[in-house]
mmCIF file of C-alpha atoms and ligand atoms in Angstrom:
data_model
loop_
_atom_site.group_PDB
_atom_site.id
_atom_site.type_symbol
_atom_site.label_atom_id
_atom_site.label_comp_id
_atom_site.label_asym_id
_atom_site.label_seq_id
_atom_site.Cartn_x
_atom_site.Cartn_y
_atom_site.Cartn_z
ATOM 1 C CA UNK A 1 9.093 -21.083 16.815
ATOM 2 C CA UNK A 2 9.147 -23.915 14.200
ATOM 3 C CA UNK A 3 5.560 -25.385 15.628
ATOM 4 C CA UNK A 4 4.009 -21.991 15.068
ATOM 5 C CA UNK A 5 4.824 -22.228 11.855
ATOM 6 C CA UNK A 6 1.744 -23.179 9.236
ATOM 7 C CA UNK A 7 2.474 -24.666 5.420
ATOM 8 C CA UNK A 8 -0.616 -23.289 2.823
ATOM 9 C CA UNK A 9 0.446 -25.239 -0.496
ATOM 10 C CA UNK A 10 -0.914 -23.585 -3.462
ATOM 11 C CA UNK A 11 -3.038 -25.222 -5.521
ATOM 12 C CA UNK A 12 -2.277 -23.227 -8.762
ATOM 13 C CA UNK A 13 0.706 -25.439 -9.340
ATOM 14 C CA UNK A 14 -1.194 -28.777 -8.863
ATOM 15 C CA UNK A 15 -2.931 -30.859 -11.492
ATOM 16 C CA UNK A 16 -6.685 -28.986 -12.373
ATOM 17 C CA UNK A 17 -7.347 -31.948 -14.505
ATOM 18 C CA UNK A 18 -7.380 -33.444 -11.227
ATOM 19 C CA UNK A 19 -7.965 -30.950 -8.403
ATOM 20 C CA UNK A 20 -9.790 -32.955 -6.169
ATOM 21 C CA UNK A 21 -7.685 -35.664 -5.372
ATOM 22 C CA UNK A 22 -4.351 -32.958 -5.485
ATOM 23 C CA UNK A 23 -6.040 -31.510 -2.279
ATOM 24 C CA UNK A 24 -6.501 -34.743 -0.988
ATOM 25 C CA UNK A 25 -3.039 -35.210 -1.522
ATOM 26 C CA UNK A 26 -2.029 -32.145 0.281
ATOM 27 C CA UNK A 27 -3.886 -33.155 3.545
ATOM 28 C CA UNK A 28 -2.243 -36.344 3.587
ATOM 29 C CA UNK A 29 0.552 -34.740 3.171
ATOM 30 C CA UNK A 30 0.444 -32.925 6.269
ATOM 31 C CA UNK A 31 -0.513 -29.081 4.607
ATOM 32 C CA UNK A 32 -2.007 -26.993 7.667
ATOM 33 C CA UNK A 33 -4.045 -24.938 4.883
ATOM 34 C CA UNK A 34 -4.973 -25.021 1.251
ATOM 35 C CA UNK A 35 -3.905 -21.718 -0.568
ATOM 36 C CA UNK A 36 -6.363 -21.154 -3.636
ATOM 37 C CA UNK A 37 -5.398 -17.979 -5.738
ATOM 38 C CA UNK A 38 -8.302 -16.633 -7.570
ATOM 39 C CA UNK A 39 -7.578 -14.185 -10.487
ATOM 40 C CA UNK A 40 -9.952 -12.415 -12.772
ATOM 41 C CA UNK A 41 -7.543 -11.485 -16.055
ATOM 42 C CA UNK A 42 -8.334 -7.911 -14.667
ATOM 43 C CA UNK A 43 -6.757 -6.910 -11.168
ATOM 44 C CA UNK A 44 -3.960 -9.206 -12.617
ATOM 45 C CA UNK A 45 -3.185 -10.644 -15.847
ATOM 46 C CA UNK A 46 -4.132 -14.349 -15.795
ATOM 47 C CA UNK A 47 -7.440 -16.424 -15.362
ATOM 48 C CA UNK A 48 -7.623 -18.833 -12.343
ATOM 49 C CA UNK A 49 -10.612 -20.824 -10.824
ATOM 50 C CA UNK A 50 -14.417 -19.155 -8.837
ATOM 51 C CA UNK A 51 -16.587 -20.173 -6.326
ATOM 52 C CA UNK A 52 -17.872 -22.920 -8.388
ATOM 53 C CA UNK A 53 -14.575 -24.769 -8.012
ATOM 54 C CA UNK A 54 -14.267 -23.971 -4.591
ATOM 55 C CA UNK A 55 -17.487 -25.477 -3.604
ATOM 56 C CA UNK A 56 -16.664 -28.378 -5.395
ATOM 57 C CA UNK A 57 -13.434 -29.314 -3.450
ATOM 58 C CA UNK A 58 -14.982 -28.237 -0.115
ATOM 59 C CA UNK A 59 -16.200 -31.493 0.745
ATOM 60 C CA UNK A 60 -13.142 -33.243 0.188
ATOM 61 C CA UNK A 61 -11.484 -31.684 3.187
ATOM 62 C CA UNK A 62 -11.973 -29.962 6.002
ATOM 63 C CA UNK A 63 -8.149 -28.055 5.784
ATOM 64 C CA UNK A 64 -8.774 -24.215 6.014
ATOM 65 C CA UNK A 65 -9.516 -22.590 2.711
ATOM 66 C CA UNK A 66 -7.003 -19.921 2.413
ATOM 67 C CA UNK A 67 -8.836 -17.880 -0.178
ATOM 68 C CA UNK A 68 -6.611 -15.001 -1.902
ATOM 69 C CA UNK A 69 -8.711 -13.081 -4.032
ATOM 70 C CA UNK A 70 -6.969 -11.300 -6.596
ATOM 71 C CA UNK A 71 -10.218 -9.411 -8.097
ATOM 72 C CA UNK A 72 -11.426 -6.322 -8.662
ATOM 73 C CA UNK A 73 -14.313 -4.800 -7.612
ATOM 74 C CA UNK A 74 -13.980 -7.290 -4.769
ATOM 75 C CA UNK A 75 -17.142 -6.984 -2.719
ATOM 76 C CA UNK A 76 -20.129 -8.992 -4.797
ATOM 77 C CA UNK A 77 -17.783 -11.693 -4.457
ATOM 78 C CA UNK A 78 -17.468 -12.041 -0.954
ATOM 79 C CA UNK A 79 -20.742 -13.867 -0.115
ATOM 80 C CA UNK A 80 -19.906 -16.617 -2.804
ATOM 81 C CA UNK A 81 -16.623 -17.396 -1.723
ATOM 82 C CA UNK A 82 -17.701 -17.241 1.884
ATOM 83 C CA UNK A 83 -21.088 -19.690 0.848
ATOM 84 C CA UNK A 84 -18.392 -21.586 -1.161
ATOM 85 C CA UNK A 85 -16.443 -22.579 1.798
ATOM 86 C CA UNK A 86 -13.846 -20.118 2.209
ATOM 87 C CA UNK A 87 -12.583 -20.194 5.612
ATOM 88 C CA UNK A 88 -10.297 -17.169 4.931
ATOM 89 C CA UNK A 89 -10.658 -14.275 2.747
ATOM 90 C CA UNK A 90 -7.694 -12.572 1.818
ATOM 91 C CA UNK A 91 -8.102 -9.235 -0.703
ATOM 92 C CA UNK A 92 -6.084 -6.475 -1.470
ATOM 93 C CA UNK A 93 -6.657 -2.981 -0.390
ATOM 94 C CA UNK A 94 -6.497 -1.994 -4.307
ATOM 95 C CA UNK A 95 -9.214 -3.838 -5.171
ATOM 96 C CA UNK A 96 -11.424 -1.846 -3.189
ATOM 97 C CA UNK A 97 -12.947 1.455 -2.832
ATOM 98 C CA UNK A 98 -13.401 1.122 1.036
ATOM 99 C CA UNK A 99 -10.963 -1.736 2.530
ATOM 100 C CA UNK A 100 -13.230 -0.834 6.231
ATOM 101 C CA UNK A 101 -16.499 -2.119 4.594
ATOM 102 C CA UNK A 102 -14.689 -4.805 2.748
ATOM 103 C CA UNK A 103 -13.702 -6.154 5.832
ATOM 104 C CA UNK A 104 -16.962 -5.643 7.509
ATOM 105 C CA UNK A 105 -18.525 -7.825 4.557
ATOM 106 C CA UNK A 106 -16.480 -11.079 5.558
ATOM 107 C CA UNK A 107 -16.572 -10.513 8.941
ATOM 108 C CA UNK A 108 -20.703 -10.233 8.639
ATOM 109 C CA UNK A 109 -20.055 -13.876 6.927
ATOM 110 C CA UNK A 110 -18.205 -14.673 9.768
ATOM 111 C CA UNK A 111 -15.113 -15.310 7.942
ATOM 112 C CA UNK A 112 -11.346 -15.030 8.715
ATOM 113 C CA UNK A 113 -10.006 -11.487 7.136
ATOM 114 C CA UNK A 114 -6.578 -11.346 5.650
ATOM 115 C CA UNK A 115 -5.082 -8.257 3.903
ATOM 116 C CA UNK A 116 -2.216 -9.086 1.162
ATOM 117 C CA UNK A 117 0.125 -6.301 0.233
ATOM 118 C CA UNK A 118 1.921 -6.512 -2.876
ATOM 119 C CA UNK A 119 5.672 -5.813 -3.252
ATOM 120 C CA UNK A 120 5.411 -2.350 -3.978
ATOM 121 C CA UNK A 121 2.334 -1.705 -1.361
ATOM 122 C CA UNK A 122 3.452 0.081 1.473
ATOM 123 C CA UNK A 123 2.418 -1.107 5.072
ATOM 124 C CA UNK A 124 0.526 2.013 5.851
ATOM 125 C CA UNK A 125 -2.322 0.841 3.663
ATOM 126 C CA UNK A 126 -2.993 -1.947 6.103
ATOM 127 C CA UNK A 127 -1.762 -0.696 8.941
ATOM 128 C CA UNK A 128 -4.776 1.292 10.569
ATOM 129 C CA UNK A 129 -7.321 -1.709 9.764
ATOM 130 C CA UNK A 130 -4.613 -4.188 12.254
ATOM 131 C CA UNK A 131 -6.957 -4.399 14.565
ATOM 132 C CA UNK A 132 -9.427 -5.564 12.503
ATOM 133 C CA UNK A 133 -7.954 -8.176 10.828
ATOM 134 C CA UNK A 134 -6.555 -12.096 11.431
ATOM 135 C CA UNK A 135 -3.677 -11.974 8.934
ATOM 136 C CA UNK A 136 -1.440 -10.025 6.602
ATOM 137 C CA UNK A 137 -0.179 -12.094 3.049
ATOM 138 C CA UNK A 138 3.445 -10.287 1.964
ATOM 139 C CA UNK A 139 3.501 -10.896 -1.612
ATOM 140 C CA UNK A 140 7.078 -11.596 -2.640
ATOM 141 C CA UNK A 141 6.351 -11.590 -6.364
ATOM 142 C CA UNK A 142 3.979 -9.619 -8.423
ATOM 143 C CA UNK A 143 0.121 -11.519 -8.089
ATOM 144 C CA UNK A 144 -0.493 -13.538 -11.739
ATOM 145 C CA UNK A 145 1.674 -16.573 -11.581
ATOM 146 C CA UNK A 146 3.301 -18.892 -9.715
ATOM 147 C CA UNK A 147 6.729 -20.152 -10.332
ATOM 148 C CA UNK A 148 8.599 -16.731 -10.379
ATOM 149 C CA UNK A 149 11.624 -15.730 -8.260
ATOM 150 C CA UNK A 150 11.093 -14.462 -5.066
ATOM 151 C CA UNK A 151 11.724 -10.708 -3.857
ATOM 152 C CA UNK A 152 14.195 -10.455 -1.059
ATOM 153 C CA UNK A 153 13.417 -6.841 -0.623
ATOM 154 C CA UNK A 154 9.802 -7.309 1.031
ATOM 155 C CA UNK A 155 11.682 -8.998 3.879
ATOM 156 C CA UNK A 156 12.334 -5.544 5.700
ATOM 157 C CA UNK A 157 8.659 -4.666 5.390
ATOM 158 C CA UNK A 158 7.794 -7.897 6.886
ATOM 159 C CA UNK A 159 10.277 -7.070 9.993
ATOM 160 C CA UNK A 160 8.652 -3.666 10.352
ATOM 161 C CA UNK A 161 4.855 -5.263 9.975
ATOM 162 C CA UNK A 162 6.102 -8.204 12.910
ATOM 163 C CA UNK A 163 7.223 -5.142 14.964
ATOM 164 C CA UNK A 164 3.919 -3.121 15.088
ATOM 165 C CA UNK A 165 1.826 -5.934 15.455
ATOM 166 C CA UNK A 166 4.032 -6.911 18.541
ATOM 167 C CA UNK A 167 4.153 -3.219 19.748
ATOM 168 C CA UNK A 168 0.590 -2.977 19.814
ATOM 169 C CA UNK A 169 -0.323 -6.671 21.389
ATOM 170 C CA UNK A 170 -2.585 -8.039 18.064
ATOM 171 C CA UNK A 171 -3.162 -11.465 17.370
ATOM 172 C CA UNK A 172 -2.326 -10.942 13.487
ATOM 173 C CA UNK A 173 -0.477 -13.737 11.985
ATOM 174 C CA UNK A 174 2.018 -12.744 8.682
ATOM 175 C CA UNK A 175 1.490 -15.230 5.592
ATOM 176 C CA UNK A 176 4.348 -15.099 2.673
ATOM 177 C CA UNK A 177 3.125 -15.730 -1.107
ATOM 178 C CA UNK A 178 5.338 -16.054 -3.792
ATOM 179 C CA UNK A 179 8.861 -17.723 -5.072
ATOM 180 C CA UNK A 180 9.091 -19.453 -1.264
ATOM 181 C CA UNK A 181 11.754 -21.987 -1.648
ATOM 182 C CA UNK A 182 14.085 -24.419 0.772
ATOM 183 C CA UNK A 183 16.613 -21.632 1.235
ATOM 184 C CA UNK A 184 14.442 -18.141 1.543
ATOM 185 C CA UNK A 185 12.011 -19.584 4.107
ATOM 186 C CA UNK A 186 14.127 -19.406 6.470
ATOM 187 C CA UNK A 187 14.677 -15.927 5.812
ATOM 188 C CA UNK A 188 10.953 -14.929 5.588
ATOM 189 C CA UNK A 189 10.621 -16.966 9.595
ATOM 190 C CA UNK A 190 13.117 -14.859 10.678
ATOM 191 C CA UNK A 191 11.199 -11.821 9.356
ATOM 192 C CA UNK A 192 8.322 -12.926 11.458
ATOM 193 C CA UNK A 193 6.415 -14.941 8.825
ATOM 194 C CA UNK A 194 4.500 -17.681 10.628
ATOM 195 C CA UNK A 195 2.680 -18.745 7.431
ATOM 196 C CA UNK A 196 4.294 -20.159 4.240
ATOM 197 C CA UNK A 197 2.557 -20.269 0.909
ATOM 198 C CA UNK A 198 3.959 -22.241 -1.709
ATOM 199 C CA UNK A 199 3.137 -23.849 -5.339
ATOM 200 C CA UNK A 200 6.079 -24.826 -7.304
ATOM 201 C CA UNK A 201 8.538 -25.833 -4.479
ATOM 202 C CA UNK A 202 5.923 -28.009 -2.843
ATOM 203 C CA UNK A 203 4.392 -29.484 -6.155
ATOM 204 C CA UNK A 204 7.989 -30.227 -8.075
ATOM 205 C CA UNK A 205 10.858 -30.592 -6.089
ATOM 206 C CA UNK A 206 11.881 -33.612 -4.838
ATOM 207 C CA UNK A 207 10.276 -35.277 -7.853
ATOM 208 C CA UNK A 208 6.375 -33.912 -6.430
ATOM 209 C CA UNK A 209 7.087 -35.569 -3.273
ATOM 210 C CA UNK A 210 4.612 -33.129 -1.572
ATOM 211 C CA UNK A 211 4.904 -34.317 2.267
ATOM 212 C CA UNK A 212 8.848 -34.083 1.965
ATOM 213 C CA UNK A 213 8.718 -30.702 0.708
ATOM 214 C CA UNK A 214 6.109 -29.338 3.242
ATOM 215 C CA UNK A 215 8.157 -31.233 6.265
ATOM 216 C CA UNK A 216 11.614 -29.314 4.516
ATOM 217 C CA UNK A 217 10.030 -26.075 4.556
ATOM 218 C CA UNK A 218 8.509 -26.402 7.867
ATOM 219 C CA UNK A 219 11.833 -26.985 9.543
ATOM 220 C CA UNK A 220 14.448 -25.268 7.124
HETATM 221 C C1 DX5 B 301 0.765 -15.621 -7.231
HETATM 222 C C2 DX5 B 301 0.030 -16.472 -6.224
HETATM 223 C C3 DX5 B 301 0.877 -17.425 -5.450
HETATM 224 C C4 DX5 B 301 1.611 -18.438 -6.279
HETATM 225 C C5 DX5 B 301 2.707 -19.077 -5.482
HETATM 226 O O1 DX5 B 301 -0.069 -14.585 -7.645
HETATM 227 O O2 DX5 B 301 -0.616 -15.641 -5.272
HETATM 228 O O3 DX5 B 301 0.091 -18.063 -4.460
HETATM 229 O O4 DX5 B 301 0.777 -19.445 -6.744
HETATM 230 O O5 DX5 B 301 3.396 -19.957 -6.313
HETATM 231 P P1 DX5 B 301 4.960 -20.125 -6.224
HETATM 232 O O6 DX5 B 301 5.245 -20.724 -4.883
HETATM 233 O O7 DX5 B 301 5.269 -21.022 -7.363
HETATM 234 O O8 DX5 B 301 5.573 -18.764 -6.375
HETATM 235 ZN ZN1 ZN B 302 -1.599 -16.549 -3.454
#
């Protein structure tokens, strides 16, 4: 199971005084993806980076941009992100009006689709678009900030999302965002989680060292 699994460091613990050479860091590092949480001080209280940042770092790289756009209205975004090198688009059903056409929009920009749930989002809100889709991102804390303590209780959610997408056949992989640490990751693989997201583990334990913390998560 362990080889499936896929490490997508978040960038909103790294340096943004230096941003470009904290991804680099991350590939070297051995990170499968780069997780870049995008905010608007609106769908959820804090400020993060745009497009412009994005297209920046793009040629740095060429890890999969794991784009989770916390934003609301979502849809006159999509074609930026996707022209700024997103190579999955992750939104939450909240955020828009019609999650079908939302979908449609990055899959027109021939873009991965995720769908993120937040702790208190239920599964049915995602679960008729399955088909659709390439992955689900299980918050474990509220969206806004990284470094907060992780929510044990969206664990039985995940089991019940693994079992549905198993039931029905779908190629629909289940990414985990928030509070992921050397101990709960374990937990969250056992739920079915095949992607890890993390910022604070990965950027400061182990004194920063980022490739020993993304080897202890991927094996833990
Ligand atoms: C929170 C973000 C997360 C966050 C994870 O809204 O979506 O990606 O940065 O950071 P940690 O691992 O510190 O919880
Ligand atoms: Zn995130």
């Amino acid at each position: 199971m362990n080889n499936l699994i896929k490490i997508s460091p978040s960038i909103l613990s790294a340096d943004f005084s230096k941003l470009g050479s904290e991804v680099i860091s991350l590939e070297k590092a051995g990170a499968d993806y780069i997780h870049i949480d995008v905010m608007d001080g609106h769908f959820v209280p804090n400020l993060t980076i745009g497009p412009e940042v994005i297209k920046k770092l793009r040629p740095l790289t060429k890890k999969t941009f794991d784009v989770h756009l916390m934003i609301s209205p979502v849809d006159n975004f999509i074609k930026d992100f996707a022209n700024a090198g997103a190579d999955i688009i992750t939104f939450h059903p909240e955020a828009t009006k019609n999650t079908s056409k939302t979908i449609d929009l990055i899959k027109k920009e021939k873009k991965q689709v995720g769908l993120s749930l937040k702790p208190n989002s239920k599964i049915d809100i995602v679960e008729k678009y399955l088909d659709q889709i390439d992955l689900v991102l299980i918050m474990s804390v509220e969206p806004g900030f990284g470094g907060q303590k992780f929510m044990p209780e969206v664990l039985e959610k995940t089991k019940v999302l693994k079992e549905i997408i198993d039931a029905k056949n779908l190629n629909v992989e289940i990414e985990i965002d928030g509070g992921i640490n050397f101990e709960n990751c374990a937990l969250a693989k056992k739920a079915g989680v095949n992607i890890l997201v993390s910022g604070s583990t990965i950027f400061k334990e182990n004194k920063g060292d980022l490739k020993k913390n993304i080897e202890i998560l991927r094996k833990n």
